[in-house]
PDB file of C-alpha atoms in Angstrom:
ATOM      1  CA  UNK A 224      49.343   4.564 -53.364  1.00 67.00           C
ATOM      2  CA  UNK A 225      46.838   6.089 -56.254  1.00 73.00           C
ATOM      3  CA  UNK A 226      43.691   7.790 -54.718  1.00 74.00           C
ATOM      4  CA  UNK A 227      40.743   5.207 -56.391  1.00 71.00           C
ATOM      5  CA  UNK A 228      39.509   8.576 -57.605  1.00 81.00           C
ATOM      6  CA  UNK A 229      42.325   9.365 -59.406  1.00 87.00           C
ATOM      7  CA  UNK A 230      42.856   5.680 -60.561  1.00 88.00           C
ATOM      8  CA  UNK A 231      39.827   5.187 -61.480  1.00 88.00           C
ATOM      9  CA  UNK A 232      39.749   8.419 -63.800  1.00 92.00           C
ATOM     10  CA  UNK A 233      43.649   7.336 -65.203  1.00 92.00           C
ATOM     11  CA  UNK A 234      41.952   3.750 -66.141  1.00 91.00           C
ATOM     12  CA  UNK A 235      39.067   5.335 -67.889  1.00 92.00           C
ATOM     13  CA  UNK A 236      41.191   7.678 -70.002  1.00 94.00           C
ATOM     14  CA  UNK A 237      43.757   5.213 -70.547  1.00 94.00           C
ATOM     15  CA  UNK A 238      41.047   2.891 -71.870  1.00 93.00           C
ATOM     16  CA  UNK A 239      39.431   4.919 -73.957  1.00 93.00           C
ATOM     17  CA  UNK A 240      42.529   6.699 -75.406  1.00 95.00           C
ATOM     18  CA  UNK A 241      43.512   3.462 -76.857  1.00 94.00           C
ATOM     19  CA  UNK A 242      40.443   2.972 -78.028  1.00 92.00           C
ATOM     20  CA  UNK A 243      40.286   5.848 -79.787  1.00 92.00           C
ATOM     21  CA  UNK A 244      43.433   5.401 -80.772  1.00 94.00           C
ATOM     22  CA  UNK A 245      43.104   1.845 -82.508  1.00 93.00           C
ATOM     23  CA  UNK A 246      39.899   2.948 -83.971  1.00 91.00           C
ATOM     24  CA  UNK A 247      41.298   5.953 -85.722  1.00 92.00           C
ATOM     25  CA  UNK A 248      44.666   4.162 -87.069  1.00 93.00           C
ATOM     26  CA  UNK A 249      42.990   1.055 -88.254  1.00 93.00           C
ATOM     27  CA  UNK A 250      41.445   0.573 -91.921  1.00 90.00           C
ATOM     28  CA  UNK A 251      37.681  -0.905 -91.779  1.00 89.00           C
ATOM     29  CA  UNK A 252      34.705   0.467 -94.049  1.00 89.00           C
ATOM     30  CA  UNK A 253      32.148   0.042 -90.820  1.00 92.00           C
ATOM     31  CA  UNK A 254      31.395   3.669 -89.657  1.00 90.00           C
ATOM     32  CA  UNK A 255      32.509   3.745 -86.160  1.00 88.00           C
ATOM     33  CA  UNK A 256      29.174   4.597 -84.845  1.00 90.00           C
ATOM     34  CA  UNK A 257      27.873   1.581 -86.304  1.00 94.00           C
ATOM     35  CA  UNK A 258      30.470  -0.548 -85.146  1.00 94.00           C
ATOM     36  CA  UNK A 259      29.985   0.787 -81.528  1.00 93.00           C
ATOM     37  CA  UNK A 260      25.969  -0.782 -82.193  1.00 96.00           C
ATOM     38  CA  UNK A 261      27.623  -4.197 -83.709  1.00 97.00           C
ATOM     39  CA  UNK A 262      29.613  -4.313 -80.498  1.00 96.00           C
ATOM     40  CA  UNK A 263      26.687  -3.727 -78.086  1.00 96.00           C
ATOM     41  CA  UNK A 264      24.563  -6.609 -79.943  1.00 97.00           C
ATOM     42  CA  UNK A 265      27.382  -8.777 -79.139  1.00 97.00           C
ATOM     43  CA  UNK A 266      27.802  -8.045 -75.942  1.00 94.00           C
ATOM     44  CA  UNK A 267      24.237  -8.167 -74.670  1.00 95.00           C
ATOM     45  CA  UNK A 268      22.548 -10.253 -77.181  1.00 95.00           C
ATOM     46  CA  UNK A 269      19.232  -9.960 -78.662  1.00 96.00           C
ATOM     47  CA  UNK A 270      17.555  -6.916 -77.383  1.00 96.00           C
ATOM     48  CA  UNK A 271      15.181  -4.374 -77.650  1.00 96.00           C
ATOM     49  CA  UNK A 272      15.833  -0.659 -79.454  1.00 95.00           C
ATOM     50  CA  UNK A 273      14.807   0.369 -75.703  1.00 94.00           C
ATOM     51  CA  UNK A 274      17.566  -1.683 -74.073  1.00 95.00           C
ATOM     52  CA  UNK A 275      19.865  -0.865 -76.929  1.00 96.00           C
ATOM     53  CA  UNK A 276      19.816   3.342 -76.890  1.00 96.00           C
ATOM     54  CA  UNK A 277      20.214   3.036 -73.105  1.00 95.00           C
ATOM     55  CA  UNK A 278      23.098   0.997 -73.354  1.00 94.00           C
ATOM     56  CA  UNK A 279      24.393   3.391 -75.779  1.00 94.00           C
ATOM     57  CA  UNK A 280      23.777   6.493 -74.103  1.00 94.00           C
ATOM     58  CA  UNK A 281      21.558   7.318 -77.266  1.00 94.00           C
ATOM     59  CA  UNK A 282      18.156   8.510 -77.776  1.00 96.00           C
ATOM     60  CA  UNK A 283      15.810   5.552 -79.190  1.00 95.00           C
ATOM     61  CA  UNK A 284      15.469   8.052 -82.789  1.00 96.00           C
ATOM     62  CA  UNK A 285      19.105   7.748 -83.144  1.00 95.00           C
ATOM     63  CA  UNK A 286      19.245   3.599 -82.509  1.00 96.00           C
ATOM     64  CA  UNK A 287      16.415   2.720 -84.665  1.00 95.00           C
ATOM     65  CA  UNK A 288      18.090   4.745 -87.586  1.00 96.00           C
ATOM     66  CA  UNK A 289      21.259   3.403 -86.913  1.00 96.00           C
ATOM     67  CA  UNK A 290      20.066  -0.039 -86.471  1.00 97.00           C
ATOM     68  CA  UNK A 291      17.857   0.728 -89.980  1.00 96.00           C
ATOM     69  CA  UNK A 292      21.162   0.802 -91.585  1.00 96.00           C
ATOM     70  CA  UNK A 293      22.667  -2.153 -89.944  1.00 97.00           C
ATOM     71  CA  UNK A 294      19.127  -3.783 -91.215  1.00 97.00           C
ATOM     72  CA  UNK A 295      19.775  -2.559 -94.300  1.00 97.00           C
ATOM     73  CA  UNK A 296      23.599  -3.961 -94.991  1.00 97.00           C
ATOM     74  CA  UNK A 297      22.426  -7.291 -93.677  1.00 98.00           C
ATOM     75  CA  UNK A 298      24.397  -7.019 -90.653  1.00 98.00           C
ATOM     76  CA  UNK A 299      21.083  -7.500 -87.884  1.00 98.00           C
ATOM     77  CA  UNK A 300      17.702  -9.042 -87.804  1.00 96.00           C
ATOM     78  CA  UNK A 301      14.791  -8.539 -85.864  1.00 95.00           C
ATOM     79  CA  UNK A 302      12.402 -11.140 -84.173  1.00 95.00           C
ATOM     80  CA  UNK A 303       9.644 -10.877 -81.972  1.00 94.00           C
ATOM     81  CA  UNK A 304       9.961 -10.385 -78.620  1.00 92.00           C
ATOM     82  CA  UNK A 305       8.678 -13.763 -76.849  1.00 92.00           C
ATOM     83  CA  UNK A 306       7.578 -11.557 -73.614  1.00 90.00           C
ATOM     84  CA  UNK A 307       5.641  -8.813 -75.665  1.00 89.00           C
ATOM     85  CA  UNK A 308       4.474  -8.987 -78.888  1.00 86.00           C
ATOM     86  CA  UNK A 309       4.441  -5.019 -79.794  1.00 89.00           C
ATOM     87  CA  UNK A 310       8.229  -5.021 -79.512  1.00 89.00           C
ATOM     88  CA  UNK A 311      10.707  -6.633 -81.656  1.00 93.00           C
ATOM     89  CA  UNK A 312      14.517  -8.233 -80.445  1.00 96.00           C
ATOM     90  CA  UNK A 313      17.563  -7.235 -82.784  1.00 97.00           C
ATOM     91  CA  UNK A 314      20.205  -9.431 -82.783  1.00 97.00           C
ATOM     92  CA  UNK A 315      23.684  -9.795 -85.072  1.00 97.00           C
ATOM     93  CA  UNK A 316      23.032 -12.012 -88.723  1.00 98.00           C
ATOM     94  CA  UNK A 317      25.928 -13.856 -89.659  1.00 98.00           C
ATOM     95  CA  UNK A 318      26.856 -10.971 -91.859  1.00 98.00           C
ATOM     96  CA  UNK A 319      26.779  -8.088 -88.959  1.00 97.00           C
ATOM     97  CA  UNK A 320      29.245 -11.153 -86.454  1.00 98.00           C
ATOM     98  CA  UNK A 321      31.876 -11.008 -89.656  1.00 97.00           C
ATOM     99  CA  UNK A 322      31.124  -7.387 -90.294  1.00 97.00           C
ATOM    100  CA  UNK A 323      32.401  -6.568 -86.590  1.00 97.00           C
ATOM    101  CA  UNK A 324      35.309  -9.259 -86.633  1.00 97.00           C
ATOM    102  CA  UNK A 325      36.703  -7.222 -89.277  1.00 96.00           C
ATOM    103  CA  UNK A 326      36.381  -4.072 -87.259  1.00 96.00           C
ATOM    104  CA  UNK A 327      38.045  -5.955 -84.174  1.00 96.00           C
ATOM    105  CA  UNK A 328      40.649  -7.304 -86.831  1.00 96.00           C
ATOM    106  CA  UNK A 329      41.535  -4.067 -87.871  1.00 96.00           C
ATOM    107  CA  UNK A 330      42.137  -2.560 -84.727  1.00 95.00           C
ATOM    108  CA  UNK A 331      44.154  -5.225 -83.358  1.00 96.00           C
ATOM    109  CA  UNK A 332      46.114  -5.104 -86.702  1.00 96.00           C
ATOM    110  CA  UNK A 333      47.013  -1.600 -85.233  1.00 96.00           C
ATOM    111  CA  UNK A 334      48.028  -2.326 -81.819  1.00 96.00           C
ATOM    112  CA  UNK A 335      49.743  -5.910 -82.371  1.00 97.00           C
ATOM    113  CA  UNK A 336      52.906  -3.751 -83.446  1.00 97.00           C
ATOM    114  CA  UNK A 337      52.631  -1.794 -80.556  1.00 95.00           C
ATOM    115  CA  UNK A 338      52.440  -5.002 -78.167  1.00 96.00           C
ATOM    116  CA  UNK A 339      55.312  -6.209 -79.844  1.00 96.00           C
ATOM    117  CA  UNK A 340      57.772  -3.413 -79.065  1.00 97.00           C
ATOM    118  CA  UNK A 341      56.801  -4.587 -75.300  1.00 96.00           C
ATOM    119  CA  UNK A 342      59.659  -7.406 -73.325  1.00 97.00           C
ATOM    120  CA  UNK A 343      58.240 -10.126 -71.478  1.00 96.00           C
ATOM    121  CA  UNK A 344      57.767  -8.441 -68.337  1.00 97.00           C
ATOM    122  CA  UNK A 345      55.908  -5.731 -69.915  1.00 97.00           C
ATOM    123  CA  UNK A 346      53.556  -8.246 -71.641  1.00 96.00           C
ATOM    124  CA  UNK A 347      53.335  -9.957 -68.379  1.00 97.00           C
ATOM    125  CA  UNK A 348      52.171  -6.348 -66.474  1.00 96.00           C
ATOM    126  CA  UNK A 349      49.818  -5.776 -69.310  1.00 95.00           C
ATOM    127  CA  UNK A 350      47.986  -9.376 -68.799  1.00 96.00           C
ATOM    128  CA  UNK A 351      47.684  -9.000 -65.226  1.00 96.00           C
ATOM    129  CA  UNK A 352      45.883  -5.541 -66.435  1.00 94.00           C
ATOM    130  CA  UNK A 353      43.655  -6.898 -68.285  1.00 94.00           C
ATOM    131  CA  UNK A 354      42.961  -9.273 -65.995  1.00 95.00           C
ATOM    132  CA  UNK A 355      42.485  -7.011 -63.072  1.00 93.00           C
ATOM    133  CA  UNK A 356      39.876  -5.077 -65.764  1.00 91.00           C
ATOM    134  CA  UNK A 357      38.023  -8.180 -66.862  1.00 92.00           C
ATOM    135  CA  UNK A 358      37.808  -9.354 -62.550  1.00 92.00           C
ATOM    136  CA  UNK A 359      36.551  -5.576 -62.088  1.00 89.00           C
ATOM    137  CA  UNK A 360      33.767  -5.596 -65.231  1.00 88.00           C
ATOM    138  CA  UNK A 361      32.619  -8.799 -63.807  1.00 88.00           C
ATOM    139  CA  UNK A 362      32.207  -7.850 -60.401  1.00 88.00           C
ATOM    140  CA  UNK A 363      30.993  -4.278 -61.126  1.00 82.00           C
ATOM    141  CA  UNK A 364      28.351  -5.551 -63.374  1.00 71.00           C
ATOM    142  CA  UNK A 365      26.743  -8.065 -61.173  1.00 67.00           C
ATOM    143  CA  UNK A 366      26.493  -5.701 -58.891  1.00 61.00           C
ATOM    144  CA  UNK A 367      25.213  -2.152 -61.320  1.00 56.00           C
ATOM    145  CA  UNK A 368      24.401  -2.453 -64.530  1.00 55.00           C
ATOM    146  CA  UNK A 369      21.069  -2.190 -65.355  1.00 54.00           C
ATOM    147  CA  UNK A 370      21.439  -3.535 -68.638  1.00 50.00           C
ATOM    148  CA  UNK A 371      20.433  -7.049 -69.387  1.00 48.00           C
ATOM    149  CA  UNK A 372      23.593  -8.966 -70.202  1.00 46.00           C
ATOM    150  CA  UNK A 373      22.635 -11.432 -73.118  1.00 43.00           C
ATOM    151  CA  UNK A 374      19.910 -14.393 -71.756  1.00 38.00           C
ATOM    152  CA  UNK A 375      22.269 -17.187 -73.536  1.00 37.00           C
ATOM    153  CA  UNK A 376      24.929 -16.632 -70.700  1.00 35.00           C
TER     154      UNK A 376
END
């Protein structure tokens, strides 16, 4: 049996390889960086620059420019924050959810082909995967992340 170590490093790479991988086959006119930011806001929900360049391993400079040009496509939209009025929530317009569905599109445009090469048991090993991943995230991130997950559930 694997070492967790070791397995734990293999999923990591593995991960992000494809990732990478997807990202720099597919076609989509959303610099990646950006994306990455469109992502976050969907995963956590409306949330502070603060929470935001934390989550992104980014200094708060970098966010608020990024998020200046995500402002500026129409793609976010800032509110006041209900618990402290000198900070502001961003969260995804209807524009910026579209704008990263064509991202996510356009990766899995590049993959599907991949998948499809796979037999059923393959397809079968690669659900149970992703399962395993999505039982991991869930239990890992009750337990240590100390970012907000998004307040609507």
């Amino acid at each position: 049996m694997t070492a967790p170590t070791t397995l734990g490093n293999d999923l990591l790479r593995s991960a992000a390889r494809l990732s990478r991988w997807a990202s720099r086959h597919a076609s989509f006119d959303v610099p990646f960086a950006q994306a990455r930011l469109l992502a976050l806001l969907d995963e956590l929900g409306p949330s502070r620059v603060s929470t935001l360049a934390a989550a992104d391993h980014s200094s708060q400079p970098t966010t608020t420019a990024q998020l200046g040009r995500l402002e500026a496509a129409g793609w976010v939209h800032r509110a006041p924050d209900p618990d402290d009025a000198r900070a502001s929530l961003v969260s995804l317009s209807a524009e910026g959810r579209a704008a990263l569905e064509g991202v996510r599109e356009a990766r899995l445009a590049v993959l599907s082909p991949a998948l499809d090469q796979l037999d059923g048991p393959a397809l079968a090993r690669v659900q149970v995967a992703i399962d395993v991943m999505n039982e991991l995230l869930a239990t890992a991130a009750d337990a240590t992340d100390p970012h907000p997950t998004r307040k609507d559930g």
